[in-house]
Amino acid sequence: MFKKTLLAIALGGTIVSAAQAGEVEVLHWWTSGGEAKSIAVLKDMVQDAGHTWVDSAIAGGGGDSAMTVLRSRAVSGNAPGSAQIKGPAIQEWGDLGFLADLSSVAEANNWDGVLPPVVSDVMKHNGVYVAAPVNVHRVNWMWANKKVFDDNGLTPPTSMKELWAVSAKLEKAGIIPIAHGGQPWQDATTFEDIVLSVGGAEFFNKAFVNLDMASIQSKTMIESFEQFRKIKAYTDKGAPGRDWNVATGMVIKGEAAMQFMGDWAKGEFSAAGKMPGKDYYCLPFPGTEGEYTFNIDSLVMFEQRDAENQKAQMKMAELVLSPKFQDVFNMNKGSIPVRLDQDMSGFDSCAQASMDTFKATSKSGTGLVPSMAHGMATYPAISGAIGDVVTNFFNSDMSADDAVVKLANAIKASM
Ligand code: BGC
């Protein structure tokens, strides 16, 4: 009898673990303080569900290094179970036939009902869900140290003109006005903020989504480059190569006054125990109030043979959309939930403002733009070509007139 019971327990145990013990390797680039805290939430939830999480974190903001590693692993037949892939790049991976079909999870959990179309459209390949959206980041933010502004009797700028006036005063007071990280994706992030400020949302979409050559070579684009050039004078000598979170740290510590960065920067303020409105300001990039540059993070699943690993992938996809994960992850990450029905009462004022503007711009259809710098507007080859021109301009004495010609040529060559 005792023997039989032992056998039953052993068999039961085997059956339970065989049904649940899948493994999922997740390739991502969330390595800063706030980012690591955020991804740990998913790891814990996957493990609590009985699966094994294998972490493949590839350092490098914006994800360029992570994508290089992913491509080389995929071509050598060693793709991870899951990876952070965003925007139109999802279509490229889908076309190559790498991605697992998530429709069973999507249907069982009513993804079509809870996601706004601006999010769900990006997650589907030929009408089938192949990616699970994690969050919505707003890119066009300005982060400012409140004490620095208060001590100098200044208010944060709300237009490009005010930005230059405030920066000149801060510089005179011996403070670094703008904490910048001189890496191509960070240059592109600041540049796209300026294009939105100078040209507005309609212009932004014409230039970066429709790739309309008249807009690319327009006076507005020349003006955007000229304004972009002015940023340089208000950054410090240490800017080249600096990581974005180090730049955020300068604002947190009051070594610099402002940073222009998406709201993953808020994850760093939160991780440092700082409060919006008390320690820092989260405000739209000057001149972009009421506009929203969106950047949606998402996880795709690479097709796997092993049935247990497939179960682990589907479980993870389900967890990503769960209200609990959406709540805790996004509070740490600085972003907002992707679910329209999510209770926002526990979120801070920055996230609430972000959600309000996201909903308003999605509803009206005006003011909402996909981030070019974060791979939401075009295929990677095109945004990469735009980014190269932007960085070359910023780091040389190229004229704005030359820059728009180079921009047009680079886009044509990459299409
Ligand atoms: C991603 C964010 C990430 C940031 C910095 C962006 O492209 O969407 O999730 O925090 O890069 O690495």
Tab-separated table of C-alpha atoms and ligand atoms in Angstrom:
chain	number	residue	atom	x	y	z
A	1	MET	CA	0.000	0.000	0.000
A	2	PHE	CA	2.771	2.362	1.092
A	3	LYS	CA	4.724	1.425	-2.013
A	4	LYS	CA	1.670	2.072	-4.161
A	5	THR	CA	1.145	5.496	-2.595
A	6	LEU	CA	4.769	6.413	-3.184
A	7	LEU	CA	4.464	5.311	-6.773
A	8	ALA	CA	1.297	7.355	-7.216
A	9	ILE	CA	2.984	10.444	-5.729
A	10	ALA	CA	6.026	9.917	-7.905
A	11	LEU	CA	3.931	9.470	-11.007
A	12	GLY	CA	1.739	12.408	-10.057
A	13	GLY	CA	4.820	14.508	-9.565
A	14	THR	CA	6.205	13.437	-12.890
A	15	ILE	CA	2.949	14.182	-14.624
A	16	VAL	CA	2.658	17.644	-13.047
A	17	SER	CA	6.201	18.639	-13.835
A	18	ALA	CA	6.046	17.197	-17.344
A	19	ALA	CA	2.938	19.277	-17.956
A	20	GLN	CA	4.531	22.474	-16.718
A	21	ALA	CA	8.281	22.338	-16.867
A	22	GLY	CA	8.852	24.256	-20.046
A	23	GLU	CA	11.756	26.605	-20.562
A	24	VAL	CA	11.716	29.981	-22.209
A	25	GLU	CA	14.826	31.952	-23.031
A	26	VAL	CA	14.105	35.668	-23.323
A	27	LEU	CA	16.426	37.935	-25.315
A	28	HIS	CA	16.020	41.602	-24.388
A	29	TRP	CA	18.026	44.749	-23.663
A	30	TRP	CA	16.522	45.816	-20.350
A	31	THR	CA	19.636	46.207	-18.242
A	32	SER	CA	19.469	49.634	-16.548
A	33	GLY	CA	18.282	49.877	-12.919
A	34	GLY	CA	14.632	50.591	-13.774
A	35	GLU	CA	14.595	48.197	-16.733
A	36	ALA	CA	16.078	45.271	-14.789
A	37	LYS	CA	13.534	45.789	-12.004
A	38	SER	CA	10.767	45.684	-14.607
A	39	ILE	CA	11.796	42.518	-16.458
A	40	ALA	CA	12.303	40.755	-13.112
A	41	VAL	CA	8.518	40.995	-12.660
A	42	LEU	CA	7.960	38.822	-15.734
A	43	LYS	CA	10.676	36.390	-14.755
A	44	ASP	CA	9.051	35.885	-11.334
A	45	MET	CA	5.604	35.382	-12.839
A	46	VAL	CA	6.873	32.844	-15.396
A	47	GLN	CA	8.721	30.954	-12.662
A	48	ASP	CA	5.711	31.074	-10.335
A	49	ALA	CA	3.764	29.395	-13.139
A	50	GLY	CA	6.262	26.525	-12.936
A	51	HIS	CA	8.428	27.286	-15.967
A	52	THR	CA	12.118	28.010	-16.296
A	53	TRP	CA	13.279	31.451	-17.367
A	54	VAL	CA	16.607	31.764	-19.130
A	55	ASP	CA	17.730	35.361	-19.193
A	56	SER	CA	19.528	36.687	-22.281
A	57	ALA	CA	20.094	40.349	-21.535
A	58	ILE	CA	22.197	42.166	-24.143
A	59	ALA	CA	23.267	45.573	-22.834
A	60	GLY	CA	22.865	48.621	-25.064
A	61	GLY	CA	20.052	51.171	-24.978
A	62	GLY	CA	17.694	51.239	-27.932
A	63	GLY	CA	18.450	47.570	-28.641
A	64	ASP	CA	20.876	47.791	-31.593
A	65	SER	CA	23.307	45.298	-30.038
A	66	ALA	CA	20.480	42.975	-29.009
A	67	MET	CA	19.160	42.911	-32.572
A	68	THR	CA	22.612	42.113	-33.971
A	69	VAL	CA	22.936	39.162	-31.595
A	70	LEU	CA	19.397	38.001	-32.386
A	71	ARG	CA	19.979	38.049	-36.140
A	72	SER	CA	23.165	36.020	-35.920
A	73	ARG	CA	21.566	33.489	-33.563
A	74	ALA	CA	18.512	33.113	-35.781
A	75	VAL	CA	20.509	32.497	-38.961
A	76	SER	CA	22.592	29.854	-37.216
A	77	GLY	CA	19.431	28.036	-36.110
A	78	ASN	CA	19.798	28.980	-32.460
A	79	ALA	CA	16.987	31.481	-31.919
A	80	PRO	CA	15.850	32.051	-28.317
A	81	GLY	CA	12.307	31.109	-27.298
A	82	SER	CA	11.348	34.745	-27.080
A	83	ALA	CA	12.774	38.130	-27.996
A	84	GLN	CA	11.942	41.785	-27.737
A	85	ILE	CA	11.100	42.820	-31.308
A	86	LYS	CA	9.112	45.927	-32.116
A	87	GLY	CA	7.139	47.714	-34.799
A	88	PRO	CA	7.511	46.928	-38.523
A	89	ALA	CA	10.463	44.633	-37.747
A	90	ILE	CA	7.854	42.139	-36.514
A	91	GLN	CA	6.605	41.913	-40.110
A	92	GLU	CA	10.099	41.131	-41.393
A	93	TRP	CA	10.564	38.280	-38.899
A	94	GLY	CA	7.040	37.071	-39.677
A	95	ASP	CA	7.771	37.038	-43.415
A	96	LEU	CA	10.825	34.882	-42.739
A	97	GLY	CA	8.585	32.351	-40.998
A	98	PHE	CA	10.277	32.429	-37.596
A	99	LEU	CA	7.365	33.476	-35.394
A	100	ALA	CA	4.919	31.337	-33.435
A	101	ASP	CA	1.172	31.864	-33.793
A	102	LEU	CA	-0.262	33.317	-30.585
A	103	SER	CA	-3.909	33.289	-31.666
A	104	SER	CA	-5.053	30.662	-29.162
A	105	VAL	CA	-3.831	32.836	-26.257
A	106	ALA	CA	-5.084	36.012	-27.910
A	107	GLU	CA	-8.564	34.580	-28.445
A	108	ALA	CA	-8.837	33.009	-25.000
A	109	ASN	CA	-7.892	36.320	-23.411
A	110	ASN	CA	-9.791	38.655	-25.740
A	111	TRP	CA	-6.756	40.662	-26.921
A	112	ASP	CA	-8.820	42.184	-29.722
A	113	GLY	CA	-11.273	43.495	-27.138
A	114	VAL	CA	-8.779	45.017	-24.697
A	115	LEU	CA	-6.121	46.456	-27.033
A	116	PRO	CA	-6.458	49.668	-29.033
A	117	PRO	CA	-6.018	49.052	-32.793
A	118	VAL	CA	-2.877	51.230	-32.862
A	119	VAL	CA	-1.305	48.533	-30.652
A	120	SER	CA	-2.956	45.337	-31.939
A	121	ASP	CA	-2.271	46.155	-35.613
A	122	VAL	CA	1.477	46.123	-34.978
A	123	MET	CA	1.285	42.753	-33.186
A	124	LYS	CA	-0.289	40.868	-36.093
A	125	HIS	CA	1.324	39.336	-39.150
A	126	ASN	CA	-1.152	38.559	-41.942
A	127	GLY	CA	-3.930	39.136	-39.414
A	128	VAL	CA	-2.524	36.640	-36.874
A	129	TYR	CA	-1.096	37.662	-33.474
A	130	VAL	CA	2.637	36.918	-33.424
A	131	ALA	CA	3.705	39.366	-30.699
A	132	ALA	CA	2.531	40.183	-27.193
A	133	PRO	CA	2.564	43.924	-26.428
A	134	VAL	CA	4.182	44.804	-23.144
A	135	ASN	CA	3.636	48.539	-22.789
A	136	VAL	CA	3.318	51.903	-24.482
A	137	HIS	CA	6.225	54.303	-24.014
A	138	ARG	CA	5.896	57.971	-24.848
A	139	VAL	CA	9.099	59.291	-26.403
A	140	ASN	CA	8.521	63.064	-26.533
A	141	TRP	CA	9.299	63.851	-22.917
A	142	MET	CA	11.537	66.338	-21.163
A	143	TRP	CA	12.845	65.327	-17.717
A	144	ALA	CA	13.936	68.243	-15.551
A	145	ASN	CA	15.448	68.559	-12.084
A	146	LYS	CA	13.021	70.720	-10.097
A	147	LYS	CA	15.540	72.018	-7.574
A	148	VAL	CA	17.883	73.196	-10.317
A	149	PHE	CA	15.054	75.144	-11.934
A	150	ASP	CA	13.804	76.515	-8.582
A	151	ASP	CA	17.276	77.550	-7.379
A	152	ASN	CA	17.811	79.497	-10.581
A	153	GLY	CA	14.348	81.065	-10.628
A	154	LEU	CA	13.491	79.354	-13.923
A	155	THR	CA	10.416	77.595	-15.254
A	156	PRO	CA	10.748	74.651	-17.644
A	157	PRO	CA	10.559	75.595	-21.336
A	158	THR	CA	7.391	74.968	-23.355
A	159	SER	CA	8.706	76.006	-26.797
A	160	MET	CA	11.985	75.794	-28.700
A	161	LYS	CA	12.467	79.532	-28.171
A	162	GLU	CA	12.084	79.140	-24.415
A	163	LEU	CA	14.396	76.115	-24.483
A	164	TRP	CA	17.247	78.228	-25.862
A	165	ALA	CA	16.562	81.099	-23.445
A	166	VAL	CA	16.502	78.786	-20.405
A	167	SER	CA	19.569	76.852	-21.598
A	168	ALA	CA	21.588	80.066	-21.973
A	169	LYS	CA	20.700	81.089	-18.396
A	170	LEU	CA	21.544	77.668	-16.972
A	171	GLU	CA	24.881	77.684	-18.761
A	172	LYS	CA	25.679	81.098	-17.303
A	173	ALA	CA	24.848	79.719	-13.872
A	174	GLY	CA	27.450	76.965	-14.430
A	175	ILE	CA	24.962	74.106	-14.864
A	176	ILE	CA	24.972	71.660	-17.767
A	177	PRO	CA	21.655	72.525	-19.436
A	178	ILE	CA	21.145	69.271	-21.364
A	179	ALA	CA	22.262	65.796	-20.283
A	180	HIS	CA	22.820	64.029	-23.578
A	181	GLY	CA	24.118	60.606	-24.434
A	182	GLY	CA	25.949	60.803	-27.758
A	183	GLN	CA	24.924	57.472	-29.241
A	184	PRO	CA	23.183	57.280	-32.636
A	185	TRP	CA	19.794	56.181	-31.235
A	186	GLN	CA	19.862	58.943	-28.622
A	187	ASP	CA	20.739	61.552	-31.248
A	188	ALA	CA	17.788	60.251	-33.304
A	189	THR	CA	15.506	60.432	-30.254
A	190	THR	CA	16.266	64.119	-29.707
A	191	PHE	CA	16.075	64.867	-33.429
A	192	GLU	CA	12.630	63.340	-33.821
A	193	ASP	CA	11.396	65.389	-30.841
A	194	ILE	CA	12.596	68.504	-32.635
A	195	VAL	CA	10.970	67.504	-35.939
A	196	LEU	CA	7.677	67.049	-34.089
A	197	SER	CA	8.078	70.395	-32.359
A	198	VAL	CA	9.081	72.312	-35.492
A	199	GLY	CA	6.843	70.571	-38.049
A	200	GLY	CA	3.930	69.118	-36.070
A	201	ALA	CA	2.436	65.632	-36.216
A	202	GLU	CA	1.159	65.750	-39.777
A	203	PHE	CA	4.565	66.779	-41.078
A	204	PHE	CA	6.259	64.122	-38.938
A	205	ASN	CA	4.061	61.384	-40.411
A	206	LYS	CA	4.569	62.599	-43.964
A	207	ALA	CA	8.325	62.618	-43.515
A	208	PHE	CA	8.996	59.517	-41.419
A	209	VAL	CA	6.057	57.229	-42.179
A	210	ASN	CA	5.186	58.098	-45.787
A	211	LEU	CA	8.812	59.000	-46.581
A	212	ASP	CA	7.499	61.842	-48.709
A	213	MET	CA	10.547	63.317	-50.437
A	214	ALA	CA	9.110	66.834	-50.586
A	215	SER	CA	8.784	66.806	-46.779
A	216	ILE	CA	12.206	65.235	-46.310
A	217	GLN	CA	13.801	68.054	-48.325
A	218	SER	CA	11.509	70.820	-47.084
A	219	LYS	CA	12.334	74.077	-45.328
A	220	THR	CA	10.767	72.563	-42.196
A	221	MET	CA	13.288	69.717	-42.231
A	222	ILE	CA	16.156	72.174	-42.771
A	223	GLU	CA	14.871	74.208	-39.842
A	224	SER	CA	14.683	71.037	-37.719
A	225	PHE	CA	18.338	70.253	-38.443
A	226	GLU	CA	19.301	73.830	-37.588
A	227	GLN	CA	17.522	73.631	-34.253
A	228	PHE	CA	19.094	70.225	-33.608
A	229	ARG	CA	22.554	71.695	-34.149
A	230	LYS	CA	21.916	74.158	-31.300
A	231	ILE	CA	21.482	71.313	-28.803
A	232	LYS	CA	25.180	70.485	-28.999
A	233	ALA	CA	26.310	73.778	-27.472
A	234	TYR	CA	24.341	73.022	-24.323
A	235	THR	CA	25.684	69.510	-23.740
A	236	ASP	CA	28.916	68.694	-21.903
A	237	LYS	CA	32.204	67.240	-23.152
A	238	GLY	CA	31.365	63.837	-21.686
A	239	ALA	CA	28.309	63.378	-23.898
A	240	PRO	CA	29.850	61.289	-26.725
A	241	GLY	CA	29.158	57.610	-26.124
A	242	ARG	CA	27.384	58.151	-22.820
A	243	ASP	CA	24.617	55.665	-21.941
A	244	TRP	CA	21.122	57.126	-21.608
A	245	ASN	CA	20.686	56.064	-17.999
A	246	VAL	CA	23.958	57.757	-17.036
A	247	ALA	CA	22.535	60.949	-18.581
A	248	THR	CA	19.330	60.445	-16.560
A	249	GLY	CA	21.511	60.049	-13.464
A	250	MET	CA	23.007	63.505	-14.122
A	251	VAL	CA	19.530	65.048	-13.991
A	252	ILE	CA	18.579	63.023	-10.915
A	253	LYS	CA	21.710	64.293	-9.118
A	254	GLY	CA	21.248	67.872	-10.303
A	255	GLU	CA	24.492	67.874	-12.316
A	256	ALA	CA	22.429	68.702	-15.389
A	257	ALA	CA	19.048	70.391	-15.721
A	258	MET	CA	17.189	68.479	-18.451
A	259	GLN	CA	17.177	65.305	-20.505
A	260	PHE	CA	15.133	64.548	-23.611
A	261	MET	CA	14.289	60.864	-23.473
A	262	GLY	CA	11.365	58.453	-23.569
A	263	ASP	CA	9.678	57.567	-20.313
A	264	TRP	CA	11.934	54.604	-19.610
A	265	ALA	CA	13.910	57.473	-18.006
A	266	LYS	CA	11.162	57.700	-15.412
A	267	GLY	CA	12.040	54.125	-14.419
A	268	GLU	CA	15.428	55.499	-13.296
A	269	PHE	CA	13.861	58.345	-11.273
A	270	SER	CA	11.484	55.833	-9.637
A	271	ALA	CA	14.277	53.356	-8.890
A	272	ALA	CA	16.160	56.248	-7.199
A	273	GLY	CA	13.093	56.990	-5.029
A	274	LYS	CA	12.338	60.337	-6.737
A	275	MET	CA	8.817	61.738	-7.034
A	276	PRO	CA	7.351	63.616	-9.991
A	277	GLY	CA	6.315	67.178	-9.163
A	278	LYS	CA	8.463	67.136	-6.003
A	279	ASP	CA	11.921	66.147	-7.242
A	280	TYR	CA	11.513	66.298	-10.993
A	281	TYR	CA	9.251	67.444	-13.797
A	282	CYS	CA	7.930	65.169	-16.541
A	283	LEU	CA	6.793	67.502	-19.290
A	284	PRO	CA	6.273	67.195	-23.034
A	285	PHE	CA	9.317	68.038	-25.132
A	286	PRO	CA	9.094	71.832	-25.707
A	287	GLY	CA	6.475	72.594	-28.334
A	288	THR	CA	4.930	69.099	-28.437
A	289	GLU	CA	2.194	69.418	-25.846
A	290	GLY	CA	-0.882	67.357	-26.826
A	291	GLU	CA	1.227	65.275	-29.200
A	292	TYR	CA	2.334	61.716	-28.598
A	293	THR	CA	5.275	59.846	-30.081
A	294	PHE	CA	4.565	56.211	-29.286
A	295	ASN	CA	6.976	53.333	-28.842
A	296	ILE	CA	5.442	49.959	-28.060
A	297	ASP	CA	7.593	47.194	-26.611
A	298	SER	CA	6.596	43.674	-27.525
A	299	LEU	CA	7.787	40.103	-27.135
A	300	VAL	CA	7.620	37.608	-29.973
A	301	MET	CA	7.915	33.838	-29.599
A	302	PHE	CA	10.173	31.891	-31.943
A	303	GLU	CA	8.737	28.579	-33.147
A	304	GLN	CA	9.882	25.691	-30.966
A	305	ARG	CA	9.622	21.920	-31.406
A	306	ASP	CA	9.439	20.962	-27.729
A	307	ALA	CA	5.821	20.857	-26.547
A	308	GLU	CA	6.689	21.889	-22.978
A	309	ASN	CA	8.648	24.866	-24.192
A	310	GLN	CA	5.717	25.857	-26.367
A	311	LYS	CA	3.506	25.785	-23.287
A	312	ALA	CA	5.973	28.010	-21.437
A	313	GLN	CA	5.907	30.503	-24.342
A	314	MET	CA	2.107	30.617	-24.438
A	315	LYS	CA	1.934	31.026	-20.673
A	316	MET	CA	4.350	33.921	-20.886
A	317	ALA	CA	2.329	35.574	-23.662
A	318	GLU	CA	-0.772	35.249	-21.489
A	319	LEU	CA	1.000	36.716	-18.435
A	320	VAL	CA	2.282	39.722	-20.411
A	321	LEU	CA	-1.281	40.917	-21.011
A	322	SER	CA	-2.512	40.122	-17.495
A	323	PRO	CA	-3.687	43.188	-15.537
A	324	LYS	CA	-1.317	42.327	-12.681
A	325	PHE	CA	1.763	42.270	-14.900
A	326	GLN	CA	0.650	45.385	-16.783
A	327	ASP	CA	0.322	47.193	-13.461
A	328	VAL	CA	3.583	46.311	-11.732
A	329	PHE	CA	5.782	46.176	-14.823
A	330	ASN	CA	4.681	49.543	-16.158
A	331	MET	CA	4.990	51.268	-12.801
A	332	ASN	CA	8.638	50.191	-12.719
A	333	LYS	CA	9.303	50.768	-16.411
A	334	GLY	CA	7.860	54.284	-16.700
A	335	SER	CA	5.474	53.305	-19.496
A	336	ILE	CA	1.692	52.871	-19.534
A	337	PRO	CA	-0.318	49.662	-19.848
A	338	VAL	CA	-1.469	48.497	-23.273
A	339	ARG	CA	-4.909	47.479	-22.004
A	340	LEU	CA	-7.561	50.136	-22.427
A	341	ASP	CA	-9.490	48.745	-19.451
A	342	GLN	CA	-6.550	48.967	-17.032
A	343	ASP	CA	-7.166	50.702	-13.695
A	344	MET	CA	-4.754	53.679	-13.688
A	345	SER	CA	-5.441	54.846	-10.124
A	346	GLY	CA	-2.170	53.467	-8.732
A	347	PHE	CA	-0.036	55.194	-11.395
A	348	ASP	CA	1.760	58.509	-10.881
A	349	SER	CA	0.896	61.840	-12.516
A	350	CYS	CA	3.344	61.323	-15.436
A	351	ALA	CA	1.751	57.993	-16.394
A	352	GLN	CA	-1.746	59.417	-16.013
A	353	ALA	CA	-0.839	62.358	-18.262
A	354	SER	CA	0.676	59.930	-20.751
A	355	MET	CA	-2.448	57.745	-20.787
A	356	ASP	CA	-4.728	60.794	-21.175
A	357	THR	CA	-2.741	62.100	-24.143
A	358	PHE	CA	-2.453	58.622	-25.675
A	359	LYS	CA	-6.214	58.085	-25.487
A	360	ALA	CA	-7.033	61.605	-26.723
A	361	THR	CA	-4.662	61.444	-29.705
A	362	SER	CA	-5.741	57.888	-30.610
A	363	LYS	CA	-9.375	58.941	-30.522
A	364	SER	CA	-8.995	62.146	-32.514
A	365	GLY	CA	-6.454	60.654	-34.905
A	366	THR	CA	-4.361	63.811	-34.644
A	367	GLY	CA	-1.118	64.284	-32.783
A	368	LEU	CA	-0.251	60.577	-32.560
A	369	VAL	CA	3.000	59.594	-34.291
A	370	PRO	CA	5.094	56.393	-34.334
A	371	SER	CA	8.660	56.834	-33.139
A	372	MET	CA	11.167	56.789	-35.982
A	373	ALA	CA	14.100	56.554	-33.566
A	374	HIS	CA	12.602	53.469	-31.875
A	375	GLY	CA	11.668	51.496	-34.956
A	376	MET	CA	7.934	52.180	-34.976
A	377	ALA	CA	7.685	54.285	-38.144
A	378	THR	CA	9.509	52.278	-40.813
A	379	TYR	CA	11.453	49.097	-41.439
A	380	PRO	CA	14.776	48.966	-39.566
A	381	ALA	CA	16.891	49.510	-42.709
A	382	ILE	CA	15.179	52.838	-43.376
A	383	SER	CA	15.185	54.163	-39.818
A	384	GLY	CA	18.810	53.052	-39.587
A	385	ALA	CA	19.654	55.083	-42.704
A	386	ILE	CA	17.862	58.144	-41.301
A	387	GLY	CA	19.630	57.692	-37.975
A	388	ASP	CA	23.052	57.561	-39.659
A	389	VAL	CA	22.510	60.919	-41.367
A	390	VAL	CA	21.232	62.466	-38.139
A	391	THR	CA	24.275	61.295	-36.170
A	392	ASN	CA	26.730	62.293	-38.884
A	393	PHE	CA	25.179	65.741	-38.981
A	394	PHE	CA	25.341	66.117	-35.195
A	395	ASN	CA	28.981	65.079	-35.084
A	396	SER	CA	30.327	67.101	-38.000
A	397	ASP	CA	29.976	70.563	-39.467
A	398	MET	CA	27.581	69.371	-42.195
A	399	SER	CA	25.140	72.120	-43.160
A	400	ALA	CA	21.393	71.639	-42.699
A	401	ASP	CA	20.939	72.061	-46.477
A	402	ASP	CA	23.370	69.213	-47.126
A	403	ALA	CA	21.744	67.106	-44.433
A	404	VAL	CA	18.335	67.032	-46.124
A	405	VAL	CA	19.888	66.016	-49.462
A	406	LYS	CA	21.835	63.246	-47.716
A	407	LEU	CA	18.681	62.224	-45.895
A	408	ALA	CA	16.704	61.894	-49.121
A	409	ASN	CA	19.504	59.886	-50.791
A	410	ALA	CA	19.952	57.609	-47.786
A	411	ILE	CA	16.234	56.838	-47.634
A	412	LYS	CA	16.033	56.126	-51.370
A	413	ALA	CA	19.049	53.813	-51.173
A	414	SER	CA	17.575	51.864	-48.257
A	415	MET	CA	14.109	51.292	-49.743
B	1	BGC	C1	12.823	50.517	-25.671
B	1	BGC	C2	12.687	50.682	-24.196
B	1	BGC	C3	14.051	50.774	-23.557
B	1	BGC	C4	14.873	51.884	-24.243
B	1	BGC	C5	16.254	52.050	-23.686
B	1	BGC	C6	13.706	51.606	-26.249
B	1	BGC	O1	13.886	51.406	-27.630
B	1	BGC	O2	11.582	50.554	-26.293
B	1	BGC	O3	11.970	49.619	-23.621
B	1	BGC	O4	13.921	51.016	-22.192
B	1	BGC	O5	14.968	51.591	-25.616
B	1	BGC	O6	16.991	50.904	-23.830
